Amino acid sequence: MNKNTVKDAGAKMMNIAHRLVLAVSGNRLLAEPFGMPVVELHTIGRKSGQPRSCYLTSPVRDENRVILVASKGGDDRHPDWYRNLQAHPDAELVIDGQRRKIHARTANAEERARLWPQITEVYRGYANYQTRTTREIPVVICELEGTR
Protein backbone atom coordinates (compact mmCIF):
# COMPACT_ATOMS: atom_id res chain seq x y z
CA MET A 1 0.00 0.00 0.00
CA ASN A 2 1.48 3.38 -0.97
CA LYS A 3 1.72 6.48 1.24
CA ASN A 4 -1.13 8.30 -0.53
CA THR A 5 -3.50 5.36 -0.14
CA VAL A 6 -2.86 5.33 3.61
CA LYS A 7 -3.34 9.13 3.84
CA ASP A 8 -6.57 8.98 1.85
CA ALA A 9 -7.95 6.12 3.98
CA GLY A 10 -7.08 8.08 7.13
CA ALA A 11 -8.90 11.17 5.83
CA LYS A 12 -11.99 9.11 4.97
CA MET A 13 -11.99 7.51 8.42
CA MET A 14 -11.69 10.93 10.04
CA ASN A 15 -14.68 12.17 8.04
CA ILE A 16 -16.74 9.13 9.09
CA ALA A 17 -15.76 9.65 12.73
CA HIS A 18 -16.64 13.35 12.53
CA ARG A 19 -20.03 12.50 10.99
CA LEU A 20 -20.68 9.97 13.79
CA VAL A 21 -19.70 12.35 16.61
CA LEU A 22 -21.93 15.09 15.18
CA ALA A 23 -24.88 12.69 14.81
CA VAL A 24 -24.55 11.16 18.28
CA SER A 25 -24.09 14.55 19.99
CA GLY A 26 -26.97 16.24 18.17
CA ASN A 27 -24.49 18.48 16.33
CA ARG A 28 -23.02 19.82 19.58
CA LEU A 29 -19.58 18.17 19.68
CA LEU A 30 -17.06 19.08 16.97
CA ALA A 31 -19.46 21.62 15.44
CA GLU A 32 -16.73 24.28 15.49
CA PRO A 33 -13.28 22.67 15.43
CA PHE A 34 -10.47 25.23 15.74
CA GLY A 35 -13.17 27.92 16.08
CA MET A 36 -14.51 27.40 12.56
CA PRO A 37 -18.07 26.30 11.83
CA VAL A 38 -18.50 22.94 10.14
CA VAL A 39 -20.43 22.69 6.89
CA GLU A 40 -21.44 19.56 5.03
CA LEU A 41 -20.64 19.74 1.32
CA HIS A 42 -22.71 17.70 -1.14
CA THR A 43 -21.14 17.25 -4.57
CA ILE A 44 -21.42 14.97 -7.58
CA GLY A 45 -18.41 12.71 -8.14
CA ARG A 46 -16.44 13.85 -11.17
CA LYS A 47 -15.78 10.26 -12.31
CA SER A 48 -18.66 8.28 -10.85
CA GLY A 49 -21.47 10.81 -11.23
CA GLN A 50 -22.64 9.63 -7.79
CA PRO A 51 -23.57 11.90 -4.87
CA ARG A 52 -20.70 12.56 -2.45
CA SER A 53 -20.58 14.41 0.85
CA CYS A 54 -17.96 15.47 3.34
CA TYR A 55 -17.56 17.72 6.35
CA LEU A 56 -15.35 20.77 6.05
CA THR A 57 -14.63 23.85 8.10
CA SER A 58 -15.36 27.35 6.87
CA PRO A 59 -12.96 29.99 8.14
CA VAL A 60 -14.80 32.89 6.48
CA ARG A 61 -18.46 33.29 5.62
CA ASP A 62 -21.15 35.91 5.33
CA GLU A 63 -24.78 36.08 4.19
CA ASN A 64 -23.77 35.68 0.52
CA ARG A 65 -20.94 33.19 0.51
CA VAL A 66 -19.04 30.46 2.33
CA ILE A 67 -15.28 30.18 1.92
CA LEU A 68 -13.63 26.75 1.88
CA VAL A 69 -9.93 25.94 1.75
CA ALA A 70 -8.79 23.01 -0.42
CA SER A 71 -5.77 22.28 1.78
CA LYS A 72 -5.91 18.51 2.22
CA GLY A 73 -3.60 19.08 5.18
CA GLY A 74 -0.81 20.34 2.93
CA ASP A 75 -0.83 17.30 0.64
CA ASP A 76 0.58 17.82 -2.86
CA ARG A 77 -2.74 16.69 -4.34
CA HIS A 78 -6.03 18.56 -4.40
CA PRO A 79 -8.78 17.05 -2.24
CA ASP A 80 -11.41 15.00 -4.09
CA TRP A 81 -14.20 17.36 -3.04
CA TYR A 82 -12.37 20.23 -4.75
CA ARG A 83 -11.89 18.27 -7.96
CA ASN A 84 -15.57 17.32 -7.84
CA LEU A 85 -16.50 21.01 -7.55
CA GLN A 86 -14.25 21.86 -10.49
CA ALA A 87 -16.20 19.34 -12.60
CA HIS A 88 -19.63 20.17 -11.12
CA PRO A 89 -19.61 23.64 -9.51
CA ASP A 90 -23.31 23.62 -8.67
CA ALA A 91 -23.57 21.80 -5.36
CA GLU A 92 -25.15 22.07 -1.91
CA LEU A 93 -23.95 22.97 1.57
CA VAL A 94 -25.61 22.23 4.88
CA ILE A 95 -25.05 25.36 6.97
CA ASP A 96 -26.47 25.63 10.48
CA GLY A 97 -28.75 22.67 9.70
CA GLN A 98 -30.13 24.26 6.52
CA ARG A 99 -29.36 22.78 3.08
CA ARG A 100 -28.51 25.53 0.58
CA LYS A 101 -27.70 25.45 -3.13
CA ILE A 102 -24.35 26.96 -4.05
CA HIS A 103 -22.22 27.74 -7.05
CA ALA A 104 -18.54 27.17 -6.26
CA ARG A 105 -15.54 28.74 -7.92
CA THR A 106 -11.86 29.05 -7.19
CA ALA A 107 -10.88 32.52 -6.00
CA ASN A 108 -8.85 34.47 -8.51
CA ALA A 109 -5.41 35.79 -7.51
CA GLU A 110 -6.76 39.12 -6.22
CA GLU A 111 -9.55 37.48 -4.21
CA ARG A 112 -7.16 34.91 -2.76
CA ALA A 113 -4.68 37.61 -1.77
CA ARG A 114 -7.47 39.42 0.07
CA LEU A 115 -8.96 36.29 1.70
CA TRP A 116 -5.79 34.37 2.67
CA PRO A 117 -4.84 36.67 5.59
CA GLN A 118 -8.40 36.43 6.95
CA ILE A 119 -8.32 32.64 6.61
CA THR A 120 -4.97 32.24 8.37
CA GLU A 121 -6.01 34.66 11.10
CA VAL A 122 -8.90 32.35 11.94
CA TYR A 123 -6.78 29.18 11.70
CA ARG A 124 -2.99 29.42 11.46
CA GLY A 125 -2.83 25.75 10.46
CA TYR A 126 -3.68 26.72 6.88
CA ALA A 127 -0.46 28.77 6.64
CA ASN A 128 1.44 25.72 7.90
CA TYR A 129 -0.28 23.50 5.33
CA GLN A 130 0.83 25.89 2.57
CA THR A 131 4.47 25.42 3.63
CA ARG A 132 4.14 21.62 3.21
CA THR A 133 3.27 21.73 -0.48
CA THR A 134 4.46 23.36 -3.68
CA ARG A 135 0.91 23.78 -4.99
CA GLU A 136 -0.93 26.96 -4.14
CA ILE A 137 -3.77 25.86 -1.89
CA PRO A 138 -7.01 26.88 -3.58
CA VAL A 139 -9.51 29.10 -1.84
CA VAL A 140 -13.05 28.20 -2.89
CA ILE A 141 -15.82 30.77 -2.91
CA CYS A 142 -19.23 29.15 -2.55
CA GLU A 143 -21.85 31.67 -3.59
CA LEU A 144 -25.20 30.93 -1.98
CA GLU A 145 -28.16 30.62 -4.33
CA GLY A 146 -30.11 33.83 -4.68
CA THR A 147 -27.11 36.01 -3.83
CA ARG A 148 -25.20 35.96 -7.14
PDB file of C-alpha atoms in Angstrom:
ATOM      1  CA  MET A   1       0.000   0.000   0.000  1.00  0.00           C
ATOM      2  CA  ASN A   2       1.482   3.384  -0.966  1.00  0.00           C
ATOM      3  CA  LYS A   3       1.721   6.482   1.240  1.00  0.00           C
ATOM      4  CA  ASN A   4      -1.128   8.298  -0.530  1.00  0.00           C
ATOM      5  CA  THR A   5      -3.499   5.355  -0.137  1.00  0.00           C
ATOM      6  CA  VAL A   6      -2.860   5.334   3.613  1.00  0.00           C
ATOM      7  CA  LYS A   7      -3.335   9.129   3.841  1.00  0.00           C
ATOM      8  CA  ASP A   8      -6.574   8.975   1.855  1.00  0.00           C
ATOM      9  CA  ALA A   9      -7.945   6.124   3.978  1.00  0.00           C
ATOM     10  CA  GLY A  10      -7.084   8.083   7.128  1.00  0.00           C
ATOM     11  CA  ALA A  11      -8.903  11.170   5.826  1.00  0.00           C
ATOM     12  CA  LYS A  12     -11.987   9.110   4.969  1.00  0.00           C
ATOM     13  CA  MET A  13     -11.991   7.514   8.416  1.00  0.00           C
ATOM     14  CA  MET A  14     -11.686  10.930  10.038  1.00  0.00           C
ATOM     15  CA  ASN A  15     -14.683  12.172   8.041  1.00  0.00           C
ATOM     16  CA  ILE A  16     -16.738   9.126   9.087  1.00  0.00           C
ATOM     17  CA  ALA A  17     -15.759   9.654  12.728  1.00  0.00           C
ATOM     18  CA  HIS A  18     -16.645  13.349  12.527  1.00  0.00           C
ATOM     19  CA  ARG A  19     -20.035  12.499  10.995  1.00  0.00           C
ATOM     20  CA  LEU A  20     -20.681   9.967  13.786  1.00  0.00           C
ATOM     21  CA  VAL A  21     -19.701  12.352  16.611  1.00  0.00           C
ATOM     22  CA  LEU A  22     -21.928  15.086  15.183  1.00  0.00           C
ATOM     23  CA  ALA A  23     -24.875  12.695  14.812  1.00  0.00           C
ATOM     24  CA  VAL A  24     -24.552  11.160  18.284  1.00  0.00           C
ATOM     25  CA  SER A  25     -24.090  14.547  19.988  1.00  0.00           C
ATOM     26  CA  GLY A  26     -26.971  16.236  18.174  1.00  0.00           C
ATOM     27  CA  ASN A  27     -24.491  18.480  16.331  1.00  0.00           C
ATOM     28  CA  ARG A  28     -23.024  19.824  19.582  1.00  0.00           C
ATOM     29  CA  LEU A  29     -19.583  18.173  19.680  1.00  0.00           C
ATOM     30  CA  LEU A  30     -17.059  19.077  16.970  1.00  0.00           C
ATOM     31  CA  ALA A  31     -19.464  21.620  15.443  1.00  0.00           C
ATOM     32  CA  GLU A  32     -16.732  24.279  15.492  1.00  0.00           C
ATOM     33  CA  PRO A  33     -13.279  22.667  15.432  1.00  0.00           C
ATOM     34  CA  PHE A  34     -10.472  25.234  15.735  1.00  0.00           C
ATOM     35  CA  GLY A  35     -13.169  27.924  16.082  1.00  0.00           C
ATOM     36  CA  MET A  36     -14.511  27.403  12.557  1.00  0.00           C
ATOM     37  CA  PRO A  37     -18.074  26.301  11.827  1.00  0.00           C
ATOM     38  CA  VAL A  38     -18.504  22.937  10.136  1.00  0.00           C
ATOM     39  CA  VAL A  39     -20.427  22.690   6.888  1.00  0.00           C
ATOM     40  CA  GLU A  40     -21.437  19.559   5.026  1.00  0.00           C
ATOM     41  CA  LEU A  41     -20.643  19.736   1.323  1.00  0.00           C
ATOM     42  CA  HIS A  42     -22.714  17.698  -1.141  1.00  0.00           C
ATOM     43  CA  THR A  43     -21.141  17.253  -4.572  1.00  0.00           C
ATOM     44  CA  ILE A  44     -21.415  14.972  -7.583  1.00  0.00           C
ATOM     45  CA  GLY A  45     -18.410  12.708  -8.144  1.00  0.00           C
ATOM     46  CA  ARG A  46     -16.437  13.847 -11.169  1.00  0.00           C
ATOM     47  CA  LYS A  47     -15.778  10.261 -12.312  1.00  0.00           C
ATOM     48  CA  SER A  48     -18.659   8.281 -10.847  1.00  0.00           C
ATOM     49  CA  GLY A  49     -21.468  10.808 -11.225  1.00  0.00           C
ATOM     50  CA  GLN A  50     -22.640   9.627  -7.791  1.00  0.00           C
ATOM     51  CA  PRO A  51     -23.570  11.903  -4.871  1.00  0.00           C
ATOM     52  CA  ARG A  52     -20.705  12.559  -2.449  1.00  0.00           C
ATOM     53  CA  SER A  53     -20.578  14.406   0.852  1.00  0.00           C
ATOM     54  CA  CYS A  54     -17.963  15.467   3.339  1.00  0.00           C
ATOM     55  CA  TYR A  55     -17.564  17.721   6.347  1.00  0.00           C
ATOM     56  CA  LEU A  56     -15.353  20.773   6.045  1.00  0.00           C
ATOM     57  CA  THR A  57     -14.632  23.855   8.097  1.00  0.00           C
ATOM     58  CA  SER A  58     -15.355  27.352   6.865  1.00  0.00           C
ATOM     59  CA  PRO A  59     -12.957  29.992   8.144  1.00  0.00           C
ATOM     60  CA  VAL A  60     -14.803  32.893   6.481  1.00  0.00           C
ATOM     61  CA  ARG A  61     -18.456  33.290   5.624  1.00  0.00           C
ATOM     62  CA  ASP A  62     -21.147  35.908   5.329  1.00  0.00           C
ATOM     63  CA  GLU A  63     -24.775  36.075   4.193  1.00  0.00           C
ATOM     64  CA  ASN A  64     -23.774  35.676   0.517  1.00  0.00           C
ATOM     65  CA  ARG A  65     -20.940  33.194   0.515  1.00  0.00           C
ATOM     66  CA  VAL A  66     -19.041  30.463   2.332  1.00  0.00           C
ATOM     67  CA  ILE A  67     -15.280  30.182   1.923  1.00  0.00           C
ATOM     68  CA  LEU A  68     -13.634  26.754   1.875  1.00  0.00           C
ATOM     69  CA  VAL A  69      -9.928  25.941   1.752  1.00  0.00           C
ATOM     70  CA  ALA A  70      -8.791  23.009  -0.418  1.00  0.00           C
ATOM     71  CA  SER A  71      -5.773  22.281   1.779  1.00  0.00           C
ATOM     72  CA  LYS A  72      -5.908  18.509   2.218  1.00  0.00           C
ATOM     73  CA  GLY A  73      -3.600  19.082   5.182  1.00  0.00           C
ATOM     74  CA  GLY A  74      -0.809  20.335   2.930  1.00  0.00           C
ATOM     75  CA  ASP A  75      -0.830  17.295   0.641  1.00  0.00           C
ATOM     76  CA  ASP A  76       0.585  17.819  -2.859  1.00  0.00           C
ATOM     77  CA  ARG A  77      -2.737  16.689  -4.336  1.00  0.00           C
ATOM     78  CA  HIS A  78      -6.033  18.563  -4.400  1.00  0.00           C
ATOM     79  CA  PRO A  79      -8.783  17.046  -2.242  1.00  0.00           C
ATOM     80  CA  ASP A  80     -11.407  15.001  -4.095  1.00  0.00           C
ATOM     81  CA  TRP A  81     -14.205  17.361  -3.038  1.00  0.00           C
ATOM     82  CA  TYR A  82     -12.374  20.233  -4.748  1.00  0.00           C
ATOM     83  CA  ARG A  83     -11.894  18.271  -7.965  1.00  0.00           C
ATOM     84  CA  ASN A  84     -15.575  17.320  -7.845  1.00  0.00           C
ATOM     85  CA  LEU A  85     -16.502  21.014  -7.552  1.00  0.00           C
ATOM     86  CA  GLN A  86     -14.249  21.861 -10.491  1.00  0.00           C
ATOM     87  CA  ALA A  87     -16.197  19.345 -12.596  1.00  0.00           C
ATOM     88  CA  HIS A  88     -19.626  20.172 -11.124  1.00  0.00           C
ATOM     89  CA  PRO A  89     -19.605  23.644  -9.514  1.00  0.00           C
ATOM     90  CA  ASP A  90     -23.309  23.617  -8.671  1.00  0.00           C
ATOM     91  CA  ALA A  91     -23.568  21.802  -5.356  1.00  0.00           C
ATOM     92  CA  GLU A  92     -25.154  22.073  -1.910  1.00  0.00           C
ATOM     93  CA  LEU A  93     -23.955  22.975   1.567  1.00  0.00           C
ATOM     94  CA  VAL A  94     -25.609  22.233   4.875  1.00  0.00           C
ATOM     95  CA  ILE A  95     -25.050  25.359   6.966  1.00  0.00           C
ATOM     96  CA  ASP A  96     -26.474  25.634  10.484  1.00  0.00           C
ATOM     97  CA  GLY A  97     -28.749  22.673   9.700  1.00  0.00           C
ATOM     98  CA  GLN A  98     -30.125  24.264   6.523  1.00  0.00           C
ATOM     99  CA  ARG A  99     -29.356  22.782   3.084  1.00  0.00           C
ATOM    100  CA  ARG A 100     -28.509  25.527   0.579  1.00  0.00           C
ATOM    101  CA  LYS A 101     -27.702  25.449  -3.133  1.00  0.00           C
ATOM    102  CA  ILE A 102     -24.348  26.956  -4.049  1.00  0.00           C
ATOM    103  CA  HIS A 103     -22.217  27.740  -7.049  1.00  0.00           C
ATOM    104  CA  ALA A 104     -18.543  27.165  -6.264  1.00  0.00           C
ATOM    105  CA  ARG A 105     -15.544  28.739  -7.922  1.00  0.00           C
ATOM    106  CA  THR A 106     -11.862  29.054  -7.192  1.00  0.00           C
ATOM    107  CA  ALA A 107     -10.885  32.522  -5.995  1.00  0.00           C
ATOM    108  CA  ASN A 108      -8.849  34.466  -8.511  1.00  0.00           C
ATOM    109  CA  ALA A 109      -5.410  35.791  -7.507  1.00  0.00           C
ATOM    110  CA  GLU A 110      -6.757  39.117  -6.218  1.00  0.00           C
ATOM    111  CA  GLU A 111      -9.554  37.477  -4.212  1.00  0.00           C
ATOM    112  CA  ARG A 112      -7.165  34.906  -2.759  1.00  0.00           C
ATOM    113  CA  ALA A 113      -4.676  37.606  -1.773  1.00  0.00           C
ATOM    114  CA  ARG A 114      -7.470  39.420   0.067  1.00  0.00           C
ATOM    115  CA  LEU A 115      -8.959  36.289   1.701  1.00  0.00           C
ATOM    116  CA  TRP A 116      -5.789  34.365   2.666  1.00  0.00           C
ATOM    117  CA  PRO A 117      -4.837  36.667   5.595  1.00  0.00           C
ATOM    118  CA  GLN A 118      -8.402  36.426   6.949  1.00  0.00           C
ATOM    119  CA  ILE A 119      -8.320  32.638   6.613  1.00  0.00           C
ATOM    120  CA  THR A 120      -4.971  32.238   8.372  1.00  0.00           C
ATOM    121  CA  GLU A 121      -6.009  34.661  11.099  1.00  0.00           C
ATOM    122  CA  VAL A 122      -8.902  32.346  11.943  1.00  0.00           C
ATOM    123  CA  TYR A 123      -6.782  29.185  11.704  1.00  0.00           C
ATOM    124  CA  ARG A 124      -2.991  29.424  11.459  1.00  0.00           C
ATOM    125  CA  GLY A 125      -2.827  25.752  10.458  1.00  0.00           C
ATOM    126  CA  TYR A 126      -3.678  26.724   6.875  1.00  0.00           C
ATOM    127  CA  ALA A 127      -0.463  28.767   6.640  1.00  0.00           C
ATOM    128  CA  ASN A 128       1.437  25.716   7.900  1.00  0.00           C
ATOM    129  CA  TYR A 129      -0.282  23.496   5.325  1.00  0.00           C
ATOM    130  CA  GLN A 130       0.831  25.886   2.575  1.00  0.00           C
ATOM    131  CA  THR A 131       4.474  25.419   3.627  1.00  0.00           C
ATOM    132  CA  ARG A 132       4.136  21.623   3.214  1.00  0.00           C
ATOM    133  CA  THR A 133       3.268  21.730  -0.483  1.00  0.00           C
ATOM    134  CA  THR A 134       4.463  23.358  -3.681  1.00  0.00           C
ATOM    135  CA  ARG A 135       0.911  23.778  -4.989  1.00  0.00           C
ATOM    136  CA  GLU A 136      -0.931  26.963  -4.143  1.00  0.00           C
ATOM    137  CA  ILE A 137      -3.768  25.859  -1.889  1.00  0.00           C
ATOM    138  CA  PRO A 138      -7.010  26.884  -3.585  1.00  0.00           C
ATOM    139  CA  VAL A 139      -9.515  29.097  -1.842  1.00  0.00           C
ATOM    140  CA  VAL A 140     -13.048  28.197  -2.890  1.00  0.00           C
ATOM    141  CA  ILE A 141     -15.817  30.773  -2.914  1.00  0.00           C
ATOM    142  CA  CYS A 142     -19.233  29.146  -2.553  1.00  0.00           C
ATOM    143  CA  GLU A 143     -21.850  31.670  -3.592  1.00  0.00           C
ATOM    144  CA  LEU A 144     -25.196  30.934  -1.975  1.00  0.00           C
ATOM    145  CA  GLU A 145     -28.165  30.619  -4.333  1.00  0.00           C
ATOM    146  CA  GLY A 146     -30.107  33.830  -4.683  1.00  0.00           C
ATOM    147  CA  THR A 147     -27.112  36.013  -3.829  1.00  0.00           C
ATOM    148  CA  ARG A 148     -25.197  35.960  -7.143  1.00  0.00           C
TER     149      ARG A 148
END
